[in-house]
Structures are given as structure tokens and as C-alpha cells.
XYZ file of C-alpha atoms in Angstrom:
737
model
C -71.658 52.861 72.746
C -70.886 53.528 76.471
C -74.048 51.702 77.737
C -73.297 48.769 75.540
C -69.658 48.587 76.567
C -70.770 49.018 80.278
C -72.957 45.921 80.079
C -70.133 44.096 78.198
C -67.622 44.945 81.019
C -70.016 44.024 83.720
C -70.785 40.632 82.049
C -67.073 39.914 81.591
C -66.565 40.706 85.199
C -69.434 38.503 86.413
C -68.609 35.580 83.904
C -64.756 35.967 84.364
C -64.151 32.225 84.284
C -65.942 31.722 81.107
C -64.284 34.714 79.368
C -60.834 33.559 80.547
C -61.519 29.979 79.250
C -62.857 31.193 75.930
C -59.655 33.287 75.287
C -57.552 30.331 76.512
C -59.362 28.125 74.089
C -58.755 30.618 71.224
C -55.019 30.849 72.127
C -54.757 27.073 72.175
C -56.599 26.560 68.895
C -54.703 29.231 66.976
C -51.531 28.121 68.593
C -52.007 24.535 67.352
C -52.908 25.791 63.955
C -49.782 27.835 63.813
C -47.521 25.111 65.048
C -48.763 22.509 62.754
C -48.975 24.733 59.683
C -46.439 23.912 56.902
C -43.591 26.171 56.614
C -44.411 29.123 54.505
C -42.705 29.424 51.033
C -42.209 33.123 51.013
C -43.354 34.762 47.703
C -40.826 37.025 45.840
C -41.197 40.731 46.261
C -43.657 41.858 43.646
C -44.891 45.349 42.555
C -47.889 45.124 40.138
C -48.292 47.986 37.581
C -44.670 49.065 37.093
C -42.435 48.330 34.127
C -39.763 46.615 35.920
C -42.105 44.041 37.305
C -43.839 43.456 33.920
C -40.257 42.801 32.553
C -39.534 40.271 35.391
C -42.848 38.561 34.599
C -41.907 38.313 30.945
C -38.491 36.813 31.807
C -40.240 34.189 33.826
C -42.574 33.366 31.043
C -39.944 33.268 28.341
C -37.063 31.778 30.260
C -38.655 28.789 32.102
C -36.363 27.168 34.478
C -34.089 30.075 34.638
C -36.276 31.573 37.251
C -36.047 35.453 36.877
C -36.366 35.671 40.618
C -33.743 33.089 41.417
C -31.061 33.974 44.149
C -27.780 35.228 42.944
C -24.232 35.364 44.421
C -21.749 37.692 42.822
C -18.262 36.464 43.530
C -15.468 38.961 43.205
C -11.722 37.963 42.811
C -9.140 40.378 43.483
C -5.425 39.696 42.914
C -2.788 40.642 45.424
C 0.408 42.655 45.345
C -0.339 44.201 42.064
C -0.618 40.950 40.115
C -3.193 40.267 37.412
C -6.153 37.975 37.664
C -5.287 37.101 34.190
C -1.962 35.567 35.097
C -1.838 31.914 34.650
C -1.823 30.833 38.255
C -4.506 33.229 39.233
C -6.627 32.320 36.247
C -6.371 28.735 37.147
C -7.507 29.498 40.796
C -10.469 31.458 39.512
C -11.555 28.863 37.018
C -11.259 26.158 39.679
C -13.412 28.249 42.026
C -16.093 28.760 39.344
C -16.167 25.114 38.643
C -16.684 24.342 42.316
C -19.294 26.923 42.756
C -21.201 25.395 39.691
C -21.368 22.040 41.387
C -24.136 23.003 43.831
C -27.354 21.088 43.426
C -29.397 24.265 43.373
C -27.217 26.256 41.097
C -28.627 27.114 37.596
C -25.548 28.747 36.025
C -22.186 30.337 36.415
C -20.389 32.681 34.147
C -16.704 32.491 33.137
C -15.336 36.013 33.602
C -12.750 35.522 31.094
C -15.294 34.537 28.421
C -17.777 37.201 29.382
C -15.433 40.001 29.752
C -15.946 40.394 33.491
C -12.350 41.427 34.112
C -11.437 45.013 35.099
C -9.311 47.115 32.638
C -6.381 46.999 34.842
C -6.647 43.350 35.145
C -6.866 43.369 39.085
C -10.439 42.250 39.515
C -12.726 39.663 38.005
C -16.068 38.516 39.023
C -18.572 35.639 38.313
C -22.279 35.517 38.892
C -23.697 32.360 40.420
C -27.497 32.005 39.644
C -29.676 29.653 41.584
C -32.836 27.883 40.556
C -34.816 29.019 43.583
C -35.063 32.460 45.412
C -33.016 33.191 48.620
C -35.830 31.885 50.863
C -35.726 28.583 49.120
C -31.928 27.943 49.298
C -31.093 25.036 51.555
C -28.403 25.043 54.353
C -26.512 22.660 52.137
C -26.296 25.192 49.345
C -25.283 28.005 51.548
C -22.625 25.821 53.142
C -21.394 24.839 49.776
C -21.154 28.530 48.820
C -19.231 29.379 51.844
C -16.806 26.462 51.579
C -16.179 27.330 47.796
C -15.217 30.874 48.851
C -12.822 29.583 51.422
C -11.183 27.278 49.077
C -10.715 30.100 46.674
C -9.153 32.313 49.288
C -6.609 29.613 49.974
C -5.012 30.290 46.604
C -3.929 33.724 47.786
C -6.724 35.789 46.018
C -8.977 38.074 47.781
C -12.386 36.613 47.420
C -15.671 38.274 48.403
C -19.295 37.711 47.583
C -22.496 39.699 47.545
C -26.063 39.018 46.452
C -29.286 37.796 48.056
C -28.031 34.299 48.147
C -25.975 35.438 51.346
C -28.862 37.145 53.016
C -29.918 35.912 56.440
C -33.717 34.901 55.862
C -34.194 33.853 59.473
C -37.201 35.125 61.369
C -37.420 37.746 64.164
C -34.914 36.874 67.056
C -37.209 38.128 69.801
C -34.580 40.535 71.301
C -36.459 43.528 70.358
C -39.584 42.212 71.879
C -37.818 41.276 75.124
C -36.363 44.739 75.424
C -39.764 46.364 74.680
C -41.508 44.330 77.378
C -38.794 44.763 79.922
C -39.002 48.643 79.621
C -42.761 48.509 79.518
C -42.810 46.578 82.774
C -40.614 49.110 84.449
C -42.768 51.973 83.134
C -46.082 50.208 84.409
C -44.560 49.494 87.742
C -43.516 53.237 88.143
C -46.902 54.410 86.815
C -49.049 52.118 89.041
C -46.850 51.299 92.020
C -48.272 47.780 92.025
C -46.878 44.581 90.529
C -50.333 43.280 89.778
C -51.517 46.440 88.115
C -48.273 46.450 86.110
C -48.471 42.864 85.149
C -52.080 42.821 83.967
C -51.544 44.891 80.753
C -48.388 43.040 79.971
C -50.016 39.621 80.416
C -53.079 40.542 78.292
C -50.939 42.228 75.617
C -48.753 39.090 75.372
C -51.844 36.823 75.032
C -53.066 39.179 72.118
C -49.709 39.105 70.510
C -49.478 35.216 70.806
C -52.984 34.922 69.186
C -52.006 37.299 66.299
C -48.622 35.633 65.829
C -49.998 32.180 65.629
C -52.724 33.238 63.249
C -50.221 34.814 60.858
C -48.012 31.751 61.001
C -51.032 29.594 60.254
C -51.936 31.696 57.260
C -48.427 32.388 56.023
C -48.290 29.317 53.868
C -51.544 29.772 51.999
C -51.053 33.515 51.658
C -47.390 33.660 51.093
C -46.750 36.061 53.890
C -43.349 37.696 54.434
C -41.463 37.585 57.751
C -41.936 41.306 58.101
C -45.712 40.760 58.411
C -45.284 39.075 61.592
C -42.628 41.454 62.875
C -44.753 44.476 62.428
C -47.693 42.720 64.024
C -45.825 41.966 67.009
C -44.515 45.462 67.122
C -47.803 47.172 66.973
C -49.857 44.325 68.682
C -47.521 44.621 71.830
C -47.612 48.503 71.832
C -51.439 49.022 71.555
C -52.235 45.908 73.638
C -50.354 47.295 76.566
C -51.666 50.728 76.082
C -55.402 49.799 75.736
C -55.161 47.649 78.781
C -53.389 50.368 80.585
C -56.155 52.913 79.961
C -58.938 50.421 81.275
C -56.873 49.537 84.377
C -56.152 53.256 85.016
C -59.869 54.156 84.835
C -60.893 51.258 86.947
C -58.541 52.425 89.720
C -59.993 55.852 89.378
C -63.539 54.600 89.834
C -62.421 52.418 92.716
C -60.975 55.634 94.355
C -64.354 57.235 93.915
C -65.931 54.596 96.098
C -67.323 52.383 93.538
C -67.486 48.588 94.005
C -65.351 46.391 91.914
C -68.021 45.266 89.537
C -69.472 48.830 89.036
C -65.870 50.200 88.566
C -65.123 47.599 85.840
C -68.502 48.388 84.058
C -67.873 52.115 84.081
C -64.205 51.707 83.003
C -65.160 49.577 80.068
C -68.020 51.990 79.284
C -65.843 55.157 79.260
C -62.262 54.295 78.724
C -63.408 51.321 76.684
C -65.204 53.668 74.262
C -62.005 55.510 73.732
C -60.139 52.185 73.146
C -62.743 51.200 70.489
C -62.432 54.561 68.450
C -58.706 54.578 68.958
C -58.498 51.167 67.658
C -60.672 52.039 64.682
C -58.397 54.822 63.667
C -55.366 52.576 63.773
C -57.153 49.865 61.885
C -58.230 52.479 59.231
C -54.813 53.717 58.827
C -53.197 50.253 58.556
C -56.009 48.523 56.385
C -55.781 51.760 54.134
C -52.255 50.609 53.094
C -54.078 48.282 50.682
C -55.131 51.131 48.526
C -51.466 51.772 47.585
C -51.364 48.620 45.527
C -48.087 47.183 46.909
C -48.763 43.553 48.075
C -46.061 43.685 50.699
C -47.522 46.872 52.321
C -50.919 45.315 52.125
C -49.784 42.156 53.991
C -48.015 44.159 56.706
C -50.920 46.544 57.110
C -53.692 43.943 57.372
C -51.486 41.766 59.519
C -50.983 44.610 62.034
C -54.579 45.662 61.799
C -55.592 42.203 62.810
C -53.274 42.361 65.744
C -54.886 45.604 66.751
C -58.412 44.326 66.564
C -57.294 41.408 68.782
C -55.830 44.002 71.276
C -59.101 45.845 71.375
C -61.219 42.834 71.985
C -58.976 41.642 74.796
C -59.043 45.072 76.464
C -62.793 45.065 76.377
C -63.295 41.469 77.680
C -60.179 39.821 79.045
C -59.018 42.721 81.027
C -62.346 43.197 82.882
C -62.420 39.401 83.472
C -58.870 39.642 85.002
C -59.968 42.590 87.150
C -62.704 40.295 88.441
C -60.023 37.818 89.573
C -57.902 40.465 91.406
C -60.149 43.356 92.194
C -58.132 44.749 95.056
C -54.557 43.601 94.100
C -54.707 46.188 91.144
C -55.268 49.123 93.658
C -52.434 51.252 95.203
C -51.086 50.224 98.503
C -52.791 53.359 100.178
C -56.210 52.212 98.826
C -55.674 48.657 99.910
C -54.651 49.671 103.442
C -57.727 52.023 103.570
C -59.995 49.207 102.594
C -58.506 46.756 105.017
C -59.182 49.551 107.648
C -62.897 49.638 106.611
C -62.662 53.050 104.705
C -63.484 53.856 101.021
C -61.161 56.816 100.144
C -62.676 58.960 97.503
C -60.612 60.735 94.887
C -59.912 64.404 95.440
C -59.352 67.182 92.840
C -55.694 67.195 93.740
C -53.067 69.028 91.802
C -50.707 66.723 89.924
C -48.161 67.049 87.211
C -50.785 66.943 84.528
C -52.871 69.844 86.035
C -49.584 71.849 86.635
C -48.652 71.399 83.033
C -52.124 72.368 81.720
C -52.190 75.369 83.836
C -48.821 76.430 82.459
C -50.101 76.118 78.867
C -53.497 77.803 79.528
C -51.714 80.871 80.875
C -49.337 81.014 77.878
C -51.265 79.263 74.950
C -49.790 81.436 72.095
C -46.094 81.175 73.081
C -46.369 77.358 73.616
C -48.102 76.840 70.373
C -45.644 78.866 68.424
C -42.719 77.202 70.072
C -44.065 73.684 69.483
C -44.842 74.301 65.791
C -41.463 76.033 65.200
C -39.615 73.203 66.790
C -41.546 70.516 64.718
C -41.190 72.643 61.568
C -37.321 72.784 62.168
C -37.161 68.986 62.456
C -39.295 68.537 59.332
C -37.022 70.677 57.159
C -34.561 67.829 56.278
C -37.652 66.275 54.613
C -37.049 68.540 51.649
C -33.858 66.545 51.039
C -35.635 63.181 51.162
C -34.172 60.583 48.735
C -36.087 57.299 48.270
C -34.474 54.061 47.277
C -33.783 50.514 48.441
C -30.207 50.504 50.023
C -28.356 47.349 49.148
C -25.020 45.993 50.101
C -23.439 49.531 50.148
C -25.398 50.065 53.362
C -24.017 47.021 55.131
C -21.098 46.948 57.548
C -17.573 46.943 56.194
C -17.161 43.779 58.267
C -19.499 41.808 55.891
C -18.297 40.122 52.816
C -21.276 41.684 50.947
C -20.054 45.152 51.694
C -16.277 44.331 50.707
C -17.560 42.775 47.475
C -19.534 45.752 46.600
C -16.520 48.090 47.186
C -14.306 45.794 45.234
C -16.432 45.909 42.195
C -16.960 49.606 42.434
C -13.153 50.185 42.550
C -12.462 47.739 39.769
C -15.308 48.383 37.313
C -16.711 51.741 38.341
C -19.633 52.672 40.659
C -22.472 51.859 38.215
C -21.274 48.234 38.069
C -23.109 47.397 41.287
C -26.364 48.350 39.738
C -26.637 47.240 36.234
C -29.948 47.534 34.335
C -31.553 44.575 32.641
C -33.069 44.977 29.250
C -35.653 42.421 28.058
C -36.268 42.460 24.346
C -39.523 40.976 23.142
C -38.771 40.158 19.486
C -41.530 37.619 19.103
C -43.184 39.669 16.166
C -39.796 40.570 14.695
C -38.696 39.263 11.183
C -35.170 38.867 12.594
C -35.090 38.539 16.443
C -31.340 38.641 16.546
C -30.970 41.723 14.453
C -33.740 43.352 16.507
C -32.083 42.688 19.741
C -28.788 43.823 18.321
C -30.324 47.091 17.235
C -31.806 47.704 20.640
C -28.429 46.821 22.232
C -26.473 49.262 20.079
C -28.965 52.166 20.505
C -28.960 51.797 24.243
C -25.222 51.221 24.339
C -24.808 54.672 22.640
C -26.746 56.555 25.223
C -24.797 58.973 27.207
C -24.106 57.629 30.785
C -23.857 53.822 29.579
C -20.346 52.309 30.201
C -20.940 48.824 28.480
C -23.592 46.519 27.188
C -23.389 42.827 27.650
C -23.959 40.316 24.808
C -27.613 39.501 24.456
C -28.708 36.085 25.701
C -31.790 34.382 23.892
C -34.345 31.964 25.243
C -34.797 28.538 23.633
C -37.483 29.791 21.374
C -35.191 32.552 20.129
C -37.899 35.220 20.410
C -36.800 36.978 23.636
C -33.323 38.459 24.441
C -31.829 39.786 27.724
C -28.745 41.898 28.180
C -27.207 44.003 30.995
C -26.495 47.771 30.781
C -23.816 49.201 32.973
C -24.213 52.843 33.996
C -21.362 55.229 34.804
C -22.963 56.148 38.047
C -23.880 54.531 41.368
C -27.274 52.700 41.715
C -28.776 55.206 44.045
C -27.419 58.290 42.169
C -29.845 60.723 40.542
C -27.846 60.444 37.341
C -28.739 56.653 37.113
C -32.362 57.547 37.557
C -32.121 60.112 34.671
C -30.494 57.513 32.514
C -33.460 54.995 33.066
C -35.866 57.775 32.179
C -33.775 58.608 29.093
C -33.651 55.045 27.929
C -37.391 54.772 28.410
C -37.997 58.147 26.673
C -36.063 56.992 23.678
C -38.126 53.832 23.499
C -40.526 54.826 20.672
C -37.710 55.548 18.249
C -35.680 52.535 19.133
C -38.611 50.142 18.949
C -39.669 51.523 15.595
C -36.098 51.010 14.191
C -35.704 47.512 15.637
C -39.142 46.211 15.031
C -39.388 44.758 18.539
C -40.279 46.110 21.961
C -38.266 46.174 25.123
C -38.573 46.940 28.855
C -36.000 48.016 31.446
C -35.807 46.166 34.649
C -33.188 44.923 37.301
C -32.819 45.978 40.861
C -31.904 49.463 40.172
C -34.777 49.986 37.826
C -37.110 48.330 40.229
C -36.060 50.679 43.074
C -36.574 53.658 40.837
C -40.107 52.418 39.936
C -41.084 51.492 43.327
C -40.070 54.970 44.606
C -42.076 56.728 42.075
C -45.053 54.451 42.610
C -44.901 55.140 46.461
C -44.578 58.918 45.874
C -47.525 59.070 43.569
C -49.639 56.965 45.909
C -48.821 58.955 49.175
C -51.218 61.858 48.560
C -54.262 59.734 47.603
C -53.398 57.498 50.644
C -53.464 60.461 52.882
C -56.606 61.774 51.545
C -58.444 58.503 52.066
C -57.071 57.681 55.537
C -57.190 61.249 56.905
C -60.596 61.803 55.562
C -61.972 58.701 57.122
C -60.382 59.327 60.388
C -61.549 63.011 60.525
C -65.111 61.782 59.975
C -64.658 59.249 62.729
C -63.395 61.784 65.142
C -66.188 64.205 64.073
C -68.624 61.626 65.323
C -66.631 60.866 68.459
C -66.119 64.519 69.557
C -69.099 66.202 67.779
C -66.901 69.098 66.764
C -65.556 70.479 63.432
C -62.339 72.052 64.718
C -61.097 69.316 67.042
C -60.783 66.699 64.309
C -59.135 69.122 61.990
C -56.700 70.124 64.649
C -55.953 66.514 65.165
C -55.194 65.986 61.518
C -52.969 69.042 61.498
C -51.056 67.857 64.505
C -50.614 64.410 62.910
C -48.988 66.065 59.800
C -46.680 68.105 61.871
C -45.409 65.111 63.928
C -45.090 62.688 60.925
C -43.181 65.229 58.959
C -40.818 65.743 61.859
C -40.354 62.124 62.420
C -39.478 61.644 58.697
C -37.102 64.592 58.989
C -35.415 62.734 61.897
C -35.143 59.664 59.841
C -33.550 61.614 56.973
C -31.105 63.267 59.528
C -29.885 59.976 60.892
C -30.242 57.292 58.054
C -29.672 59.645 55.021
C -27.366 62.415 56.322
C -25.599 60.313 58.947
C -25.972 62.562 62.032
C -25.865 60.326 65.046
C -25.980 57.151 62.857
C -23.043 55.566 64.823
C -25.165 55.667 67.953
C -27.744 53.435 66.307
C -25.354 51.083 64.548
C -25.920 52.563 61.079
C -22.406 52.325 59.446
C -23.373 53.577 56.039
C -26.102 56.113 55.108
C -28.032 56.343 51.961
C -31.535 56.852 50.534
C -34.513 56.133 52.809
C -36.213 52.999 51.866
C -39.075 53.424 49.373
C -41.745 51.958 51.464
C -40.718 53.754 54.605
C -42.561 57.152 54.361
C -46.039 55.573 53.405
C -45.727 52.865 56.027
C -44.602 55.192 58.606
C -47.541 57.629 57.670
C -50.097 54.795 58.166
C -48.887 53.658 61.541
C -48.105 57.061 63.039
C -51.474 58.405 61.931
C -53.261 55.639 63.719
C -51.060 55.980 66.855
C -51.541 59.818 66.889
C -55.142 59.477 66.844
C -54.893 57.103 69.625
C -53.507 59.892 72.011
C -55.941 62.274 70.635
C -58.876 60.051 71.561
C -57.574 59.143 74.933
C -56.664 62.654 75.931
C -59.405 64.728 74.255
C -62.209 62.422 75.269
C -61.612 63.104 78.898
C -61.824 66.778 78.099
C -64.975 66.231 76.057
C -66.307 64.255 79.014
C -65.709 67.004 81.462
C -66.975 69.547 79.092
C -70.303 67.529 78.563
C -70.654 67.122 82.349
C -70.670 70.960 82.692
C -67.122 72.302 83.034
C -65.982 75.446 81.231
C -63.535 74.831 78.355
C -60.469 75.698 80.199
C -61.661 73.543 83.269
C -62.337 70.738 80.955
C -58.659 70.942 79.521
C -57.430 70.838 83.137
C -59.653 67.855 84.059
C -58.549 66.012 80.977
C -54.872 66.504 81.971
C -55.523 65.668 85.636
C -57.050 62.300 84.786
C -55.089 61.330 81.513
C -51.792 63.047 81.348
C -49.846 60.531 83.433
C -51.528 57.577 81.754
C -50.892 59.048 78.262
C -47.173 59.727 79.146
C -46.789 56.100 80.323
C -48.463 54.896 77.270
C -46.202 56.879 75.017
C -43.049 55.744 76.984
C -44.205 52.118 76.486
C -44.719 52.573 72.872
C -41.444 54.352 72.488
C -39.694 51.458 74.384
C -41.368 48.724 72.281
C -40.341 50.554 68.941
C -36.885 51.496 70.118
C -36.115 47.685 70.777
C -36.499 47.088 66.967
C -33.703 49.569 66.229
C -31.294 46.792 67.061
C -32.835 44.566 64.475
C -30.395 43.498 61.682
C -33.164 44.121 58.907
C -32.436 47.625 57.730
C -36.219 48.296 57.034
C -37.229 47.145 60.538
C -34.426 49.192 62.098
C -35.605 52.246 60.339
C -39.294 51.665 60.996
C -38.357 51.168 64.698
C -36.518 54.476 64.816
C -39.135 56.488 62.923
C -42.006 55.120 65.018
C -40.256 55.825 68.315
C -39.403 59.268 67.082
C -42.969 59.918 65.874
C -44.549 58.814 69.252
C -42.040 60.928 71.148
C -43.017 63.956 69.062
C -46.698 63.375 68.935
C -47.309 62.526 72.474
C -44.987 65.072 74.140
C -45.204 67.951 71.691
C -48.370 67.715 69.711
C -50.780 66.127 72.174
C -49.265 67.652 75.458
C -48.475 71.084 74.135
C -50.215 71.980 70.847
C -53.514 70.378 71.785
C -54.172 72.223 75.052
C -52.862 75.465 73.470
C -55.231 75.336 70.598
C -58.141 74.403 72.779
C -57.320 77.339 75.108
C -57.256 79.721 72.179
C -60.455 78.459 70.735
C -62.462 78.305 74.029
C -66.096 77.284 73.343
C -65.550 77.309 69.618
C -63.576 74.209 69.942
C -66.762 72.293 70.605
C -68.925 73.908 67.990
C -70.921 71.861 65.621
C -73.622 73.153 63.162
C -76.974 72.201 64.287
C -77.810 70.534 60.960
C -74.756 68.399 61.338
C -75.486 67.603 64.851
C -78.900 66.202 63.865
C -77.557 63.744 61.174
C -74.403 62.492 62.970
C -74.954 59.296 64.933
C -74.615 59.553 68.684
C -72.019 57.190 70.070
C -71.539 58.629 73.605
C -67.874 58.131 74.003
C -67.902 60.242 77.204
C -70.179 57.946 79.065
C -72.893 60.777 79.400
C -75.696 58.162 79.555
C -74.071 56.222 82.496
C -74.380 59.357 84.674
C -77.887 60.634 83.752
C -80.658 58.661 85.244
C -83.168 59.874 82.642
C -81.385 57.732 79.878
C -83.360 54.570 79.412
C -80.151 52.457 78.732
C -78.522 53.828 81.975
C -81.591 52.947 83.981
C -81.710 49.382 82.623
C -77.974 49.024 83.237
C -78.356 50.345 86.912
C -81.313 47.927 87.433
C -79.306 44.995 86.219
C -76.341 46.125 88.397
C -78.701 46.330 91.508
C -80.039 42.905 90.896
C -76.533 41.485 90.590
């Protein structure tokens, strides 16, 4: 591996114009494809294999034209000054508003609250549901404007009028603010780390090129594949972070080799052969973790994982080819001012084994490995404790700001009709084989209506064929409450008896049931996902480090950091501590997809730091240093760069905390917290402490396993041993050059 990458880096350096032009051509071609691609029609959220999705599919089949996934707007009318919405003047205003709402070109139907019984018992509140023929992404600007104008006209009558539902959601793409914040902070960190504008700018430039290629590619494929906006957002997030980090490690190793007196070409080749090997295997771990999301069986996660994995692959390829090429264009501008002055004076300063912050910290840990280990584990354990209170769900309008009409509509409905009114269940009755479909639907409705925890059941609506009925069930409790989940399970548990009596089958769906089903599916998939991803990564690290205990330590450290980061997410987004600082006005359950997605990304990033840091320790150990000396050497060379890389990732991820999308905001916070904990607690404290306690045993590998494992030479051992045939060939090629 090292010898191959050595030759690749040297070739990229020597043929830098060709490499640069190839990447420019790729960017231009993909950019043209992305800009000329038809606008993607985003597919509705789908979750195969759960009852609520099957019920949605049945509704789409049996109610053609009604679009079970069509956008909805629930408009709430509240009378003022203790009046009743049933009063003549108010009733006329409500009916006029409903008529105007129904005039929209994309409107499928509206419901008269006075006929459907959608008036609160005290007469203060009424609501109507506007159903559209298309989903939220398909609503035109004209339809949205018509909805807003209708609401304003209704308010002119003196009523308080608010609206919720997905028809009011902003479906615009990423704003770019988060990326700008991340790049700005990353530039500052790189400038402080390298002390050179060229050295700071090169990783940013190559990372932006990689992100541009990935983003255009996703845009071009969005139409044919129906990719969601979150796919590109996550790809940008990860592509930018790893792109900067991977280039950072190559550039840092290049400067180190130049300080050792190497020529520019030789330094590039050695940097690509050594740091590049770490980049390859770090990238592989990230790709494994992201691509592994496809085993969960959730299309949205699969899209996001594969899109981000593609961005990581592009980042790795650019780090191994374009970065060496750019170093060929500016071989000395990347160096420190001291090194440039020395070269202008005719000298070639060589690196000394100076004491820096990394060696001082490593020495501190090596002197006190057990206390450091116990303190770090205890701290992460304390942060992970809130995980025991984790509640999964999909927060809706109740999590929005009180400044939004969606939140005010939610509160008005809860006050007028009870907390369960914002999360009604939808029951789909398949009476195709029933002798009397109407009687069958009525039996199902009566039995479910008599279940404890049900407030009301709406009249059943039949399709044109008369063989399928749909009705709503309003619980007594809020959509995210445990009691509502228990009610859904109770209704489904009573299904055999109800279906036997009715002679028809039924399924429970709706947003509330969908959220419950998604949460259960994610929880059941988490352990298999962990086994697959962690197992593959442990095998990969076994090959890289040729050790049994180091990969196991890496996996254990990951579990600590990911549990602690999830605990931090629970503390802020569920329990509300410090939520105001992040612009989170309302707390609630953690999004169902959050834990498994966070696990996938954090695992890959955690292995990044493991490979970068421990590979330098392994390199020193292979070259003859004692285990404790190898730990110190690894920190001398890598600590500052790992810290800089972590700060860059934290900056990139933190920029997404300001995103308006609740899931992106939560992912940004979770990832930033995870990188902070993993880089500064696990990799900087637990790793050296464990290696110090293990000593020689850390690098133990059974002889039989050593014989069957492939040798990949991540440490670059073959590049410094003249008896290696590949190294000899590489040196001869270099001499001829």
C-alpha cells in the first residue's frame, strides 16, 4: 500500500498539470450535468416493512386522485372575546374562508367544520383541513400565496386564524450559511496551525473542489433517484469536514519531510505513501459506516449514507492526487516562514525531536495512565447517563417557535379539542371481501371507538368502489406521549377479535402511528447495524495495526463517545438544558432517525482519528521504538494536527446548528459533540492511557493470524527499508527523475 501510494504521489507531483486538468474537467463535466439536470421531484417519505406504510400504500391504491401523501393545511378558527364560532357572523366568516381556501387549483378537498363536527365543545374553536392533490414539494408558489391570502382575509373578520400542516413547510434547499461558517472557522484554524496562507488555503481549496463535485453529482442524480434535500446537505457536511482533514494530514506530513531535508518531490511521495495510507483506511472506515446505513432498510437513511459515502470517496481521491499536484505547484509556499528563510539562505534545517504540546501531554498521561483512564471513562459515562431517558419520535409543529403560525395553530387545537387532537390516528378498513362493507366498517369503528384512551371517531369515508373505508381516531393524549403509543399497540393487539367480528381487515396509520413504527424499526435495527459496521471496521483495523487489542480498544472508545454524545443530545433537545443557547424553543423526543445516523457518522469519524493518531505510534514502534516512546512519538507528530482536524470538524458541524431544519440542527449538534468528546477525551486521553497500561501487549498478534492477514504497510516500513523490492524500485525511479 505505502509503496503504491508513494509512486502515486510522485506521479501526481511530476504530472501536476495533467492531474489538475483532469480534476478540472471532472468538475466541469459534473457541474454541467448538475446545472442542466431537471429539477428533482422529491419522493414522499417512505418506510417499507411497517404497518403504517402499508396502510398508506393501500390508501393510494384504493383512493386514486386523493393522494394519501398529499399536502395538508389544517386551518384553525378561534373566536374573540368569549364569542362562539357558531354565532351567525362568525359562522359566515368561517364558511367564506373555507370557500376561498377550496378555490385553489391544487386543492383536492376542504371540510366544513359545522357538518363534520369539527367544533370544540365550548364553541370557541373550529378547524378545517385543506387537502392538496400533490405533496408539499409539489405545491406551487401560487398555491402557497393563495393559502396565505385566504388566511389574511379570514383574519380581517376579527377571528384568530392560524394554520399548520406540511403545506406550510419551507421546502427550500440549503442556505449555505452553515457551510460559510464552517469554512471561515476552518480557515482560521488552518492559519493558526500552519502559520502560512498557502498551507491553510490548500486544504480548503481541495475540499471545496471535492464538495463541488459531490454536490453537482447528487444534483444530477436527484431527479432519476428522487433524492431528498437532506442527502446533499449531509454530503456537504461530511465532504467538507473530511476533505479538509485528509488534505491537512498530507500537507502536514509533507512539511515534516521537507523539514527533514527531503526534496519537494521525495517529500510529496513519502507523505502520500505514509499519511496517504492512513487517509485511505480512515476513509474506508467512514465509507463502511455510511454505506452500512443501507442495511437498516430505511430509504431516506440509505440515500443520505450513500451520498455522504460518495463525498468521502471523492475527498480521499483528491487528497491522494490533487493535493500532491498542488504541492508541486507551490512546493515552498507551503513551508513555514522559518523554513523558507533557511532555504533562501542555502540551508536545509532538519527536524529535531523537540518537546511540544503533544509530547508534554503524552508524558503526563504516561506517568498517570490509570487516573487519566478512570477520569475519562467516568466523565463520558456521566454524560451518557441521560441516554437511559431517550425518547424517540418525530417532533412536529409543537417543536416550532411560538412566533410561527404552525405552533399557534397546534396550541389552539390542543386547548380547544384536547392534546390528542394534534395526532389523530388513521384507520384504513379493507372490506373488499366483506359481505356488507359499510356494516364491517361500522363494526371496526365502534370497537375502536370503545377503546380506553379514545376521545372520538370520525364518520367513515368510502372510496368510489365502496370496498375501502377510512376514519380518524382521536386519542386523549398528545402525539408524542407514551400513552398514545400504548393506545396504538392496544388497538393492534385487539385486531384479531375485531376483524373476526367485522369480517374485514384494518390497519392503523397516520403521522402518529408512522412515528411510532419508525421509532420501533430504528431501535430494532440499531444492534444489527452496530454488529455489521463495528465488526467490519474491527477487521479493517486488525489488518492496519496488526493487533488484537488496538482495534477492540478503538471500538470501545467509539461506544463511549457516541453514547456520551447521544446523552448530550438528550440533555439539550429532550430535557431542555441549554436549549435557548442553540435556538431550540421547545423540547421533545429525539428524532427517530437521529441515533442510528449519528452512530454511523460518528463511528467513521472516530476511526479517522484512531487511524491518524495510532498509525504514527505504530510506525514508530515498527521502526524500533519502545511502546512508551512510540506513544510519545505519535503525539509529537500527530497531536497538533489531530487537534486542528477535530476543531475543523467541530466548526463545520457546529455551523449546521443554525439550520432551520430540526433534524439537521440536531445532527450538527450531535456530530460536533461527538467529535469533541472523541478527539479530546477518547483519542487524546483514553488511547494513550490504555496503550501505556498494555505496553508490548498492545501490539500482540497471534502468529497464525499474522500469517493469514494481508500486509498493507500503512506505516511506510517498505519505504525506509532498502531490502524491500518495491522500495528499491521506487528509489531508482526517483533517482532517474
